[in-house]
mmCIF file of C-alpha atoms in Angstrom:
data_model
loop_
_atom_site.group_PDB
_atom_site.id
_atom_site.type_symbol
_atom_site.label_atom_id
_atom_site.label_comp_id
_atom_site.label_asym_id
_atom_site.label_seq_id
_atom_site.Cartn_x
_atom_site.Cartn_y
_atom_site.Cartn_z
ATOM 1 C CA MET A 998 101.227 22.449 -228.789
ATOM 2 C CA VAL A 999 100.824 24.978 -226.872
ATOM 3 C CA LYS A 1000 98.658 23.163 -224.090
ATOM 4 C CA GLU A 1001 101.030 19.885 -224.364
ATOM 5 C CA ILE A 1002 103.515 22.103 -224.311
ATOM 6 C CA GLU A 1003 101.856 23.642 -220.320
ATOM 7 C CA ARG A 1004 100.510 20.406 -218.903
ATOM 8 C CA ALA A 1005 104.264 19.017 -219.632
ATOM 9 C CA GLY A 1006 104.478 21.713 -216.415
ATOM 10 C CA ILE A 1007 106.700 24.563 -218.368
ATOM 11 C CA PRO A 1008 104.689 28.027 -218.513
ATOM 12 C CA VAL A 1009 104.374 29.100 -222.072
ATOM 13 C CA VAL A 1010 102.943 32.247 -223.653
ATOM 14 C CA HIS A 1011 101.456 32.216 -227.356
ATOM 15 C CA ILE A 1012 102.088 34.799 -229.535
ATOM 16 C CA CYS A 1013 100.221 34.584 -232.980
ATOM 17 C CA THR A 1014 97.796 36.747 -235.582
ATOM 18 C CA VAL A 1015 94.337 34.575 -234.734
ATOM 19 C CA VAL A 1016 93.454 34.957 -231.994
ATOM 20 C CA PRO A 1017 89.943 33.951 -232.102
ATOM 21 C CA ILE A 1018 91.984 30.841 -233.198
ATOM 22 C CA SER A 1019 93.913 30.954 -229.882
ATOM 23 C CA LEU A 1020 91.438 30.883 -227.816
ATOM 24 C CA THR A 1021 90.036 27.807 -229.611
ATOM 25 C CA VAL A 1022 93.040 25.990 -228.919
ATOM 26 C CA GLY A 1023 93.449 26.510 -225.623
ATOM 27 C CA ALA A 1024 96.112 28.492 -224.918
ATOM 28 C CA ASN A 1025 96.297 30.169 -221.731
ATOM 29 C CA ARG A 1026 98.501 33.672 -221.827
ATOM 30 C CA ILE A 1027 97.856 35.470 -225.868
ATOM 31 C CA VAL A 1028 100.286 37.875 -226.737
ATOM 32 C CA PRO A 1029 97.538 39.114 -230.054
ATOM 33 C CA ALA A 1030 100.553 39.454 -233.394
ATOM 34 C CA ILE A 1031 100.882 41.952 -236.230
ATOM 35 C CA ALA A 1032 99.738 39.969 -239.465
ATOM 36 C CA ILE A 1033 100.250 36.340 -240.707
ATOM 37 C CA PRO A 1034 103.011 36.460 -242.787
ATOM 38 C CA HIS A 1035 104.877 38.125 -239.873
ATOM 39 C CA PRO A 1036 103.633 38.107 -237.330
ATOM 40 C CA LEU A 1037 106.841 39.727 -234.981
ATOM 41 C CA GLY A 1038 107.631 42.179 -238.253
ATOM 42 C CA ASN A 1039 105.867 45.066 -240.483
ATOM 43 C CA PRO A 1040 107.768 45.234 -243.210
ATOM 44 C CA ALA A 1041 106.524 48.524 -243.894
ATOM 45 C CA PHE A 1042 108.832 50.100 -241.014
ATOM 46 C CA ASP A 1043 112.802 49.273 -241.848
ATOM 47 C CA LYS A 1044 114.484 46.775 -240.256
ATOM 48 C CA ASP A 1045 115.423 49.060 -236.522
ATOM 49 C CA GLU A 1046 111.485 50.143 -236.387
ATOM 50 C CA GLN A 1047 110.529 46.619 -237.286
ATOM 51 C CA LYS A 1048 112.899 45.330 -234.249
ATOM 52 C CA ALA A 1049 111.409 47.494 -232.114
ATOM 53 C CA ILE A 1050 107.787 46.445 -232.913
ATOM 54 C CA ARG A 1051 109.091 43.109 -232.547
ATOM 55 C CA ARG A 1052 111.006 43.957 -229.409
ATOM 56 C CA LYS A 1053 107.916 45.106 -228.207
ATOM 57 C CA ILE A 1054 105.809 41.813 -228.552
ATOM 58 C CA VAL A 1055 108.509 39.912 -226.908
ATOM 59 C CA ASP A 1056 107.990 42.232 -223.674
ATOM 60 C CA LYS A 1057 104.671 41.607 -223.769
ATOM 61 C CA ALA A 1058 105.307 37.837 -223.919
ATOM 62 C CA LEU A 1059 107.442 38.786 -221.251
ATOM 63 C CA VAL A 1060 104.613 40.722 -219.116
ATOM 64 C CA ALA A 1061 102.558 37.528 -219.855
ATOM 65 C CA LEU A 1062 104.902 34.903 -218.901
ATOM 66 C CA THR A 1063 105.534 36.597 -214.904
ATOM 67 C CA THR A 1064 101.702 37.823 -214.365
ATOM 68 C CA GLU A 1065 99.123 34.757 -213.291
ATOM 69 C CA VAL A 1066 96.172 34.058 -214.648
ATOM 70 C CA ASP A 1067 92.650 32.614 -214.128
ATOM 71 C CA GLY A 1068 92.119 31.200 -216.983
ATOM 72 C CA GLN A 1069 92.668 32.497 -220.974
ATOM 73 C CA THR A 1070 93.919 35.431 -220.832
ATOM 74 C CA VAL A 1071 94.985 37.908 -224.263
ATOM 75 C CA PHE A 1072 97.705 40.426 -223.262
ATOM 76 C CA GLU A 1073 96.810 43.353 -225.216
ATOM 77 C CA ASP A 1074 97.902 47.005 -225.001
ATOM 78 C CA MET B 302 58.456 29.386 -259.967
ATOM 79 C CA SER B 303 61.700 31.695 -259.950
ATOM 80 C CA LYS B 304 64.859 29.835 -258.815
ATOM 81 C CA LYS B 305 66.775 30.682 -255.368
ATOM 82 C CA ARG B 306 68.884 33.290 -255.110
ATOM 83 C CA VAL B 307 72.893 31.852 -253.627
ATOM 84 C CA VAL B 308 75.780 33.968 -252.850
ATOM 85 C CA HIS B 309 78.608 31.478 -252.547
ATOM 86 C CA TYR B 310 81.709 33.184 -250.293
ATOM 87 C CA ILE B 311 85.136 31.173 -251.268
ATOM 88 C CA ASN B 312 88.844 33.229 -250.573
ATOM 89 C CA GLN B 313 92.075 34.198 -252.858
ATOM 90 C CA PHE B 314 92.806 30.587 -254.310
ATOM 91 C CA PHE B 315 89.823 29.048 -254.515
ATOM 92 C CA GLY B 316 88.895 32.190 -255.801
ATOM 93 C CA GLY B 317 91.579 31.485 -258.625
ATOM 94 C CA ILE B 318 92.968 34.782 -257.897
ATOM 95 C CA GLY B 319 96.403 33.557 -256.277
ATOM 96 C CA GLY B 320 98.612 31.208 -253.196
ATOM 97 C CA GLU B 321 99.836 33.228 -250.248
ATOM 98 C CA GLU B 322 100.862 35.561 -252.047
ATOM 99 C CA LYS B 323 97.408 36.815 -252.604
ATOM 100 C CA ALA B 324 95.885 35.787 -249.159
ATOM 101 C CA ASP B 325 95.756 39.310 -248.281
ATOM 102 C CA ILE B 326 93.087 40.933 -251.525
ATOM 103 C CA LYS B 327 90.220 42.877 -249.674
ATOM 104 C CA PRO B 328 86.722 41.136 -250.518
ATOM 105 C CA GLU B 329 85.133 41.180 -254.229
ATOM 106 C CA VAL B 330 82.435 40.275 -255.601
ATOM 107 C CA ARG B 331 81.881 38.181 -259.330
ATOM 108 C CA GLU B 332 78.352 37.870 -260.698
ATOM 109 C CA GLY B 333 77.772 33.513 -261.509
ATOM 110 C CA VAL B 334 80.045 31.176 -260.489
ATOM 111 C CA VAL B 335 83.364 30.753 -259.706
ATOM 112 C CA GLY B 336 85.567 27.822 -258.844
ATOM 113 C CA PRO B 337 83.881 25.431 -256.586
ATOM 114 C CA GLY B 338 80.668 26.595 -256.756
ATOM 115 C CA MET B 339 80.659 25.219 -260.714
ATOM 116 C CA ALA B 340 80.068 21.938 -258.804
ATOM 117 C CA LEU B 341 77.340 23.366 -256.090
ATOM 118 C CA GLN B 342 75.373 24.775 -259.176
ATOM 119 C CA GLY B 343 75.894 21.838 -261.180
ATOM 120 C CA ALA B 344 74.035 19.693 -258.005
ATOM 121 C CA ILE B 345 71.324 22.674 -257.296
ATOM 122 C CA LYS B 346 70.574 23.729 -260.604
ATOM 123 C CA GLU B 347 66.293 22.510 -260.326
ATOM 124 C CA GLU B 348 66.041 24.497 -257.516
ATOM 125 C CA ALA B 349 68.607 27.462 -256.875
ATOM 126 C CA GLU B 350 70.931 29.387 -258.966
ATOM 127 C CA ILE B 351 74.203 31.130 -257.857
ATOM 128 C CA VAL B 352 73.630 34.548 -258.559
ATOM 129 C CA ALA B 353 76.732 36.155 -256.943
ATOM 130 C CA THR B 354 79.990 35.029 -255.713
ATOM 131 C CA ILE B 355 82.300 36.843 -253.177
ATOM 132 C CA ILE B 356 86.061 36.502 -253.061
ATOM 133 C CA CYS B 357 88.327 37.306 -250.787
ATOM 134 C CA GLY B 358 91.864 36.777 -249.211
ATOM 135 C CA ASP B 359 92.397 34.448 -245.884
ATOM 136 C CA SER B 360 94.964 37.187 -244.561
ATOM 137 C CA TYR B 361 92.549 39.884 -245.314
ATOM 138 C CA PHE B 362 89.886 38.875 -243.632
ATOM 139 C CA ASN B 363 91.517 36.999 -240.507
ATOM 140 C CA GLU B 364 93.248 40.029 -239.321
ATOM 141 C CA ASN B 365 90.508 42.755 -240.390
ATOM 142 C CA VAL B 366 87.564 40.840 -239.530
ATOM 143 C CA ASP B 367 85.244 44.009 -238.297
ATOM 144 C CA GLU B 368 85.844 45.875 -241.993
ATOM 145 C CA ALA B 369 85.544 42.219 -243.416
ATOM 146 C CA LYS B 370 82.505 41.435 -241.747
ATOM 147 C CA LYS B 371 80.954 44.828 -242.773
ATOM 148 C CA VAL B 372 81.913 44.792 -246.740
ATOM 149 C CA ILE B 373 81.019 41.428 -246.941
ATOM 150 C CA MET B 374 77.597 41.859 -245.569
ATOM 151 C CA GLU B 375 76.311 44.529 -248.078
ATOM 152 C CA MET B 376 77.671 42.738 -251.331
ATOM 153 C CA VAL B 377 75.122 39.829 -250.054
ATOM 154 C CA LYS B 378 72.365 42.032 -248.860
ATOM 155 C CA LYS B 379 72.523 43.519 -252.634
ATOM 156 C CA TYR B 380 72.578 40.399 -254.473
ATOM 157 C CA ASP B 381 68.894 39.546 -251.748
ATOM 158 C CA ALA B 382 70.388 35.706 -251.147
ATOM 159 C CA ASP B 383 67.495 33.432 -249.827
ATOM 160 C CA LEU B 384 70.539 30.842 -248.704
ATOM 161 C CA PHE B 385 74.512 31.902 -248.161
ATOM 162 C CA VAL B 386 77.298 28.968 -248.915
ATOM 163 C CA ALA B 387 80.464 29.759 -247.347
ATOM 164 C CA GLY B 388 83.479 27.138 -248.465
ATOM 165 C CA PRO B 389 84.283 23.975 -248.456
ATOM 166 C CA ALA B 390 87.101 24.990 -246.412
ATOM 167 C CA PHE B 391 88.559 21.921 -245.539
ATOM 168 C CA ASN B 392 91.207 21.966 -243.096
ATOM 169 C CA ALA B 393 92.224 24.998 -244.486
ATOM 170 C CA GLY B 394 92.844 27.258 -240.401
ATOM 171 C CA ARG B 395 92.249 30.794 -241.721
ATOM 172 C CA TYR B 396 89.930 29.939 -244.792
ATOM 173 C CA GLY B 397 87.141 28.027 -241.874
ATOM 174 C CA VAL B 398 87.261 29.900 -239.571
ATOM 175 C CA ALA B 399 86.398 33.315 -241.976
ATOM 176 C CA CYS B 400 83.988 30.830 -243.803
ATOM 177 C CA GLY B 401 82.424 30.341 -240.088
ATOM 178 C CA THR B 402 82.324 34.503 -239.112
ATOM 179 C CA ILE B 403 80.849 35.404 -241.894
ATOM 180 C CA ALA B 404 78.148 32.581 -242.614
ATOM 181 C CA GLU B 405 76.884 33.464 -238.639
ATOM 182 C CA ALA B 406 77.015 36.573 -239.761
ATOM 183 C CA VAL B 407 75.121 36.472 -242.696
ATOM 184 C CA LYS B 408 72.297 34.398 -240.727
ATOM 185 C CA LYS B 409 72.422 36.911 -237.448
ATOM 186 C CA GLU B 410 71.340 39.557 -239.829
ATOM 187 C CA LEU B 411 69.963 38.657 -242.834
ATOM 188 C CA LYS B 412 67.949 35.740 -241.087
ATOM 189 C CA ILE B 413 68.644 33.694 -243.834
ATOM 190 C CA PRO B 414 69.856 29.789 -244.072
ATOM 191 C CA VAL B 415 73.632 29.344 -243.976
ATOM 192 C CA ILE B 416 75.763 26.645 -244.901
ATOM 193 C CA SER B 417 79.456 25.692 -244.601
ATOM 194 C CA GLY B 418 82.164 23.338 -244.952
ATOM 195 C CA MET B 419 85.093 21.968 -243.165
ATOM 196 C CA TYR B 420 87.271 19.295 -241.916
ATOM 197 C CA PRO B 421 86.614 18.619 -238.051
ATOM 198 C CA GLU B 422 90.225 19.562 -236.768
ATOM 199 C CA ASN B 423 89.805 23.020 -238.540
ATOM 200 C CA PRO B 424 89.737 25.319 -236.067
ATOM 201 C CA GLY B 425 86.896 27.292 -237.420
ATOM 202 C CA ALA B 426 84.497 24.498 -236.877
ATOM 203 C CA ASP B 427 85.093 23.908 -233.031
ATOM 204 C CA MET B 428 84.629 28.184 -233.361
ATOM 205 C CA PHE B 429 80.860 27.758 -235.596
ATOM 206 C CA LYS B 430 79.402 24.378 -234.969
ATOM 207 C CA LYS B 431 77.264 25.193 -232.996
ATOM 208 C CA SER B 432 75.174 28.293 -234.792
ATOM 209 C CA VAL B 433 76.417 27.455 -238.063
ATOM 210 C CA HIS B 434 75.868 24.260 -240.398
ATOM 211 C CA ILE B 435 78.604 22.967 -241.346
ATOM 212 C CA ILE B 436 79.418 19.899 -243.465
ATOM 213 C CA GLU B 437 81.740 17.309 -242.730
ATOM 214 C CA THR B 438 84.181 17.418 -245.329
ATOM 215 C CA GLY B 439 87.784 15.714 -245.503
ATOM 216 C CA ASN B 440 90.845 16.896 -244.856
ATOM 217 C CA SER B 441 91.814 18.064 -248.322
ATOM 218 C CA ALA B 442 90.497 19.963 -251.522
ATOM 219 C CA ALA B 443 90.793 16.572 -252.918
ATOM 220 C CA GLN B 444 87.452 15.344 -250.855
ATOM 221 C CA MET B 445 85.358 18.249 -252.985
ATOM 222 C CA ARG B 446 83.426 15.757 -254.996
ATOM 223 C CA LYS B 447 82.448 14.319 -251.684
ATOM 224 C CA ALA B 448 82.120 17.388 -250.089
ATOM 225 C CA ILE B 449 79.582 18.916 -253.351
ATOM 226 C CA PRO B 450 76.617 16.756 -252.639
ATOM 227 C CA ALA B 451 76.354 16.675 -249.299
ATOM 228 C CA MET B 452 76.398 20.654 -249.373
ATOM 229 C CA ALA B 453 74.226 20.742 -252.538
ATOM 230 C CA ASN B 454 71.619 18.130 -250.112
ATOM 231 C CA LEU B 455 71.663 20.038 -246.909
ATOM 232 C CA ALA B 456 71.228 23.580 -249.481
ATOM 233 C CA ILE B 457 67.992 22.277 -251.326
ATOM 234 C CA LYS B 458 66.732 21.004 -247.857
ATOM 235 C CA MET B 459 66.989 24.040 -246.305
ATOM 236 C CA LEU B 460 65.538 25.808 -249.662
ATOM 237 C CA LYS B 461 62.287 24.030 -249.886
ATOM 238 C CA GLY B 462 61.962 24.815 -245.886
ATOM 239 C CA GLU B 463 62.467 21.006 -245.463
ATOM 240 C CA GLU B 464 63.456 20.137 -241.718
ATOM 241 C CA ILE B 465 66.607 19.363 -241.470
ATOM 242 C CA SER B 466 67.464 15.916 -240.254
ATOM 243 C CA SER B 467 70.012 14.708 -238.006
ATOM 244 C CA PRO B 468 74.083 15.875 -238.257
ATOM 245 C CA ALA B 469 74.958 12.121 -239.245
ATOM 246 C CA GLU B 470 71.902 11.653 -241.891
ATOM 247 C CA ASP B 471 72.961 15.399 -243.223
ATOM 248 C CA LYS B 472 76.162 14.699 -242.480
ATOM 249 C CA TYR B 473 76.641 18.065 -240.985
ATOM 250 C CA ILE B 474 78.851 18.820 -237.872
ATOM 251 C CA SER B 475 76.931 18.440 -234.372
ATOM 252 C CA MET B 476 74.927 21.207 -233.274
ATOM 253 C CA GLY B 477 75.014 20.460 -229.952
ATOM 254 C CA VAL B 478 70.985 20.795 -230.246
ATOM 255 C CA ARG B 479 69.059 18.389 -228.586
ATOM 256 C CA LYS B 480 65.287 16.916 -229.762
ATOM 257 C CA ASN B 481 62.674 15.151 -229.032
ATOM 258 C CA TYR B 482 61.147 12.176 -230.581
ATOM 259 C CA PHE B 483 59.685 9.154 -229.786
ATOM 260 C CA HIS B 484 62.244 6.179 -230.813
ATOM 261 C CA GLU B 485 60.828 2.211 -231.251
ATOM 262 C CA THR B 486 62.467 0.945 -227.713
ATOM 263 C CA ARG B 487 62.141 1.992 -224.688
ATOM 264 C CA GLY B 488 65.260 4.572 -223.174
ATOM 265 C CA SER B 489 65.944 1.576 -220.850
ATOM 266 C CA GLN B 490 65.902 -1.050 -223.342
ATOM 267 C CA ARG B 491 68.214 0.790 -225.485
ATOM 268 C CA ALA B 492 70.664 1.153 -222.355
ATOM 269 C CA VAL B 493 70.787 -1.911 -221.578
ATOM 270 C CA ASP B 494 71.665 -3.213 -225.286
ATOM 271 C CA MET B 495 74.506 -0.884 -224.968
ATOM 272 C CA LEU B 496 75.707 -2.019 -222.097
ATOM 273 C CA MET B 497 75.437 -6.025 -223.580
ATOM 274 C CA ASN B 498 77.293 -4.583 -226.651
ATOM 275 C CA LYS B 499 80.376 -2.801 -224.798
ATOM 276 C CA LEU B 500 80.461 -6.364 -221.864
ATOM 277 C CA ALA B 501 80.785 -8.421 -225.531
ATOM 278 C CA GLY B 502 83.402 -6.172 -227.019
ATOM 279 C CA GLU B 503 81.087 -4.989 -230.029
ATOM 280 C CA GLU B 504 80.962 -1.563 -231.160
ATOM 281 C CA PHE B 505 77.368 0.865 -229.790
ATOM 282 C CA VAL B 506 76.705 3.877 -229.830
ATOM 283 C CA THR B 507 76.169 6.454 -226.936
ATOM 284 C CA GLU B 508 73.258 8.593 -227.288
ATOM 285 C CA PHE B 509 74.979 11.185 -225.475
ATOM 286 C CA PRO B 510 78.218 11.598 -226.233
ATOM 287 C CA MET B 511 80.552 13.529 -223.255
ATOM 288 C CA PRO B 512 81.947 16.694 -224.686
ATOM 289 C CA ASN B 513 85.398 16.815 -225.355
ATOM 290 C CA PHE B 514 86.722 19.899 -222.751
ATOM 291 C CA ASP B 515 90.538 19.362 -223.412
ATOM 292 C CA ARG B 516 91.784 22.131 -221.312
ATOM 293 C CA VAL B 517 94.638 22.820 -219.510
ATOM 294 C CA ASP B 518 94.557 24.771 -216.677
ATOM 295 C CA PRO B 519 97.476 27.870 -216.465
ATOM 296 C CA LEU B 520 100.475 27.319 -215.013
ATOM 297 C CA PRO B 521 101.689 29.958 -212.134
ATOM 298 C CA ALA B 522 103.406 33.163 -213.568
ATOM 299 C CA LEU B 523 107.048 33.118 -214.189
ATOM 300 C CA LYS B 524 109.071 34.367 -210.641
ATOM 301 C CA ASP B 525 112.731 35.284 -211.269
ATOM 302 C CA LEU B 526 112.773 36.443 -215.770
ATOM 303 C CA SER B 527 116.616 37.314 -215.474
ATOM 304 C CA ASN B 528 117.076 33.942 -213.917
ATOM 305 C CA ALA B 529 115.057 32.063 -216.815
ATOM 306 C CA LYS B 530 116.169 29.650 -219.269
ATOM 307 C CA ILE B 531 113.495 30.230 -221.990
ATOM 308 C CA ALA B 532 112.876 28.358 -225.516
ATOM 309 C CA LEU B 533 111.834 29.339 -228.619
ATOM 310 C CA VAL B 534 109.170 26.827 -230.532
ATOM 311 C CA THR B 535 107.370 28.555 -233.802
ATOM 312 C CA SER B 536 104.757 26.353 -235.665
ATOM 313 C CA GLY B 537 105.976 28.949 -238.366
ATOM 314 C CA GLY B 538 108.134 26.963 -240.339
ATOM 315 C CA ILE B 539 111.253 28.169 -239.707
ATOM 316 C CA VAL B 540 113.991 26.239 -240.881
ATOM 317 C CA PRO B 541 117.509 26.369 -241.185
ATOM 318 C CA LYS B 542 117.892 27.513 -244.983
ATOM 319 C CA GLY B 543 117.224 24.390 -247.243
ATOM 320 C CA ASN B 544 115.014 22.513 -245.068
ATOM 321 C CA PRO B 545 117.369 19.891 -244.113
ATOM 322 C CA ASP B 546 114.850 17.637 -242.272
ATOM 323 C CA ARG B 547 112.391 18.062 -245.151
ATOM 324 C CA ILE B 548 109.187 19.202 -243.031
ATOM 325 C CA GLU B 549 106.355 18.826 -245.475
ATOM 326 C CA SER B 550 105.195 22.344 -246.173
ATOM 327 C CA SER B 551 101.468 21.496 -244.808
ATOM 328 C CA SER B 552 99.866 18.387 -243.280
ATOM 329 C CA ALA B 553 103.823 17.919 -241.237
ATOM 330 C CA SER B 554 104.820 14.306 -239.999
ATOM 331 C CA LYS B 555 107.368 15.731 -237.870
ATOM 332 C CA TYR B 556 109.491 18.486 -236.159
ATOM 333 C CA GLY B 557 112.704 20.078 -235.840
ATOM 334 C CA LYS B 558 115.067 20.921 -233.422
ATOM 335 C CA TYR B 559 118.092 23.101 -234.569
ATOM 336 C CA ASP B 560 120.982 24.823 -232.726
ATOM 337 C CA ILE B 561 120.670 28.597 -232.693
ATOM 338 C CA ALA B 562 123.641 28.779 -230.490
ATOM 339 C CA ASP B 563 125.745 30.827 -232.750
ATOM 340 C CA PHE B 564 122.861 32.728 -233.569
ATOM 341 C CA PHE B 565 122.466 36.632 -233.191
ATOM 342 C CA ASN B 566 120.037 37.377 -235.940
ATOM 343 C CA LEU B 567 118.275 35.562 -238.250
ATOM 344 C CA ASP B 568 119.001 36.465 -241.825
ATOM 345 C CA GLU B 569 118.190 35.103 -245.282
ATOM 346 C CA MET B 570 121.675 33.426 -245.703
ATOM 347 C CA SER B 571 120.705 31.290 -242.969
ATOM 348 C CA HIS B 572 116.805 30.472 -242.153
ATOM 349 C CA GLU B 573 113.922 30.548 -243.816
ATOM 350 C CA THR B 574 110.289 29.263 -243.367
ATOM 351 C CA ALA B 575 108.921 25.376 -245.017
ATOM 352 C CA HIS B 576 105.463 26.643 -244.459
ATOM 353 C CA GLY B 577 102.680 26.663 -247.493
ATOM 354 C CA GLY B 578 100.071 28.552 -245.507
ATOM 355 C CA TYR B 579 101.246 32.064 -245.627
ATOM 356 C CA ASP B 580 103.430 33.934 -248.151
ATOM 357 C CA PRO B 581 107.018 33.312 -247.333
ATOM 358 C CA ILE B 582 108.767 36.248 -248.565
ATOM 359 C CA TYR B 583 108.856 38.094 -245.758
ATOM 360 C CA ALA B 584 110.180 34.796 -243.134
ATOM 361 C CA ASN B 585 112.091 33.621 -245.815
ATOM 362 C CA THR B 586 114.025 37.494 -245.752
ATOM 363 C CA ASP B 587 114.257 37.723 -242.272
ATOM 364 C CA ALA B 588 112.593 34.536 -239.997
ATOM 365 C CA ASP B 589 112.956 37.251 -237.069
ATOM 366 C CA CYS B 590 110.706 38.573 -237.722
ATOM 367 C CA VAL B 591 108.238 34.798 -237.424
ATOM 368 C CA LEU B 592 111.046 33.905 -234.521
ATOM 369 C CA PRO B 593 112.745 36.583 -232.685
ATOM 370 C CA VAL B 594 115.601 35.554 -231.702
ATOM 371 C CA ASP B 595 117.083 39.185 -232.559
ATOM 372 C CA VAL B 596 115.341 40.463 -229.793
ATOM 373 C CA MET B 597 116.087 37.734 -227.476
ATOM 374 C CA ARG B 598 119.210 37.527 -227.539
ATOM 375 C CA ASP B 599 119.106 41.496 -227.181
ATOM 376 C CA LEU B 600 117.302 40.695 -223.921
ATOM 377 C CA GLU B 601 120.365 37.913 -222.985
ATOM 378 C CA ASN B 602 122.869 40.360 -223.576
ATOM 379 C CA GLU B 603 120.587 42.520 -220.945
ATOM 380 C CA GLY B 604 120.125 40.572 -218.396
ATOM 381 C CA LYS B 605 116.536 40.999 -218.358
ATOM 382 C CA ILE B 606 116.106 37.408 -218.922
ATOM 383 C CA GLY B 607 118.785 34.845 -217.657
ATOM 384 C CA LYS B 608 119.506 32.748 -221.117
ATOM 385 C CA LEU B 609 118.039 31.755 -225.031
ATOM 386 C CA HIS B 610 117.874 27.931 -224.838
ATOM 387 C CA ARG B 611 120.011 26.933 -227.273
ATOM 388 C CA TYR B 612 117.793 25.099 -229.271
ATOM 389 C CA PHE B 613 114.235 26.026 -231.039
ATOM 390 C CA TYR B 614 111.610 23.190 -232.106
ATOM 391 C CA THR B 615 109.978 24.083 -234.756
ATOM 392 C CA THR B 616 107.355 22.638 -237.259
ATOM 393 C CA THR B 617 104.280 23.728 -239.711
ATOM 394 C CA GLY B 618 100.901 24.203 -238.249
ATOM 395 C CA ASN B 619 99.049 24.662 -241.329
ATOM 396 C CA GLY B 620 96.915 21.521 -242.019
ATOM 397 C CA THR B 621 98.865 19.508 -239.556
ATOM 398 C CA ALA B 622 96.767 16.786 -237.456
ATOM 399 C CA VAL B 623 95.323 17.868 -234.124
ATOM 400 C CA ALA B 624 96.857 14.540 -232.853
ATOM 401 C CA SER B 625 100.186 14.550 -234.486
ATOM 402 C CA SER B 626 101.162 18.116 -233.222
ATOM 403 C CA LYS B 627 99.963 16.964 -229.215
ATOM 404 C CA ALA B 628 102.787 13.987 -229.876
ATOM 405 C CA PHE B 629 105.558 16.111 -231.423
ATOM 406 C CA ALA B 630 104.437 18.659 -228.120
ATOM 407 C CA GLU B 631 104.762 15.954 -225.462
ATOM 408 C CA GLU B 632 108.154 14.390 -227.126
ATOM 409 C CA PHE B 633 110.503 17.877 -226.590
ATOM 410 C CA SER B 634 108.701 19.663 -223.818
ATOM 411 C CA LYS B 635 110.532 15.991 -222.367
ATOM 412 C CA GLU B 636 113.889 17.590 -223.417
ATOM 413 C CA LEU B 637 113.156 21.209 -222.682
ATOM 414 C CA LEU B 638 112.151 20.115 -219.202
ATOM 415 C CA ALA B 639 115.063 18.079 -219.179
ATOM 416 C CA ASP B 640 117.034 20.427 -220.125
ATOM 417 C CA GLY B 641 116.102 22.915 -217.502
ATOM 418 C CA VAL B 642 114.397 24.987 -219.860
ATOM 419 C CA ASP B 643 111.993 26.966 -217.302
ATOM 420 C CA ALA B 644 109.221 29.076 -219.747
ATOM 421 C CA VAL B 645 108.423 28.831 -223.491
ATOM 422 C CA ILE B 646 107.105 31.628 -226.382
ATOM 423 C CA LEU B 647 106.048 30.204 -228.977
ATOM 424 C CA THR B 648 105.090 31.996 -232.620
ATOM 425 C CA SER B 649 102.611 31.139 -234.429
ATOM 426 C CA THR B 650 101.506 32.836 -237.857
#
């Protein structure tokens, strides 16, 4: 899906847990997530802390969307 | 002559430990056969014996690749294996990636032959087909009875040190290896035959398939985030409570489009996941952990982004055919464009 969205002309960032799959699929802007059943949260923390974690990942996704890339790029910490 | 020793790797599901709620279990080893190993053992019994089965949770493996690899490698070493078999994983993505990763590592470090089995669309197949013999299987475990004989056939060849035939003959996914041999008809003749068949509209088999490099160049970056309309899309199967459109829990035949204009946050009363490929407990309690509506609303209110698009698009990504996902996204991307969406955040589990 990520590839088709980009092909249609809409910049897209892929937030995903298993980065190698995203690379194989062909996403260009990739932001790693926390875990498969809760990519944007971590049940080990309370609600507010979880939201802060989620905010950090989404912020990174926005950085990815506003960064020029040459090819597939993984936005690590 | 003593029988050769085989170590078999399977996931928590085939290991009979549990479904997604057990996908985070660490590697463990059992003496002898477990689950699909039984059929495999039956098919190779003249030559070899499965001495141990290693079981590991799919999520655990993929989230802790280095640690899992290290521990499993030690287990394989301990059993002094002559051959390592992983799977078959059919179209289970995380399982396929785990099988490919560990099989490649065992082959490289322990220098013993390895085999896996996958459906060609499994992401693990694309990642590891060049380094691991991966038997081509159907897309679900219902195809186990077909997969096992093919895997056993190749296993026996490897154990006996026999020459491995072409991908078509030995039913593995092409590794991209070229081999010289004398054909009964010369190249020019074969090329003309092929052309004649093509002109006549008949079937022909190319001797040099073009690699499929389906890549899309990255688009330029967004210039102005504070005025951008951003849409959320997910393959994590988030749907309104009750899954009104009955999106399938795997091998989805459709996607959903849902209004979130009135939502500041998703919770257990409003949303859940339809995805059958991961433990749903977290997403069912707080779907924001897959589809971050709460954070997007904050960003919108703070003026960091222009607007969160009022609809999100969703499907379940597990076992869903590449062709289907492609068609879904082709269709809804047109809507996104028509709605003036400037960028998409796509989340996957």
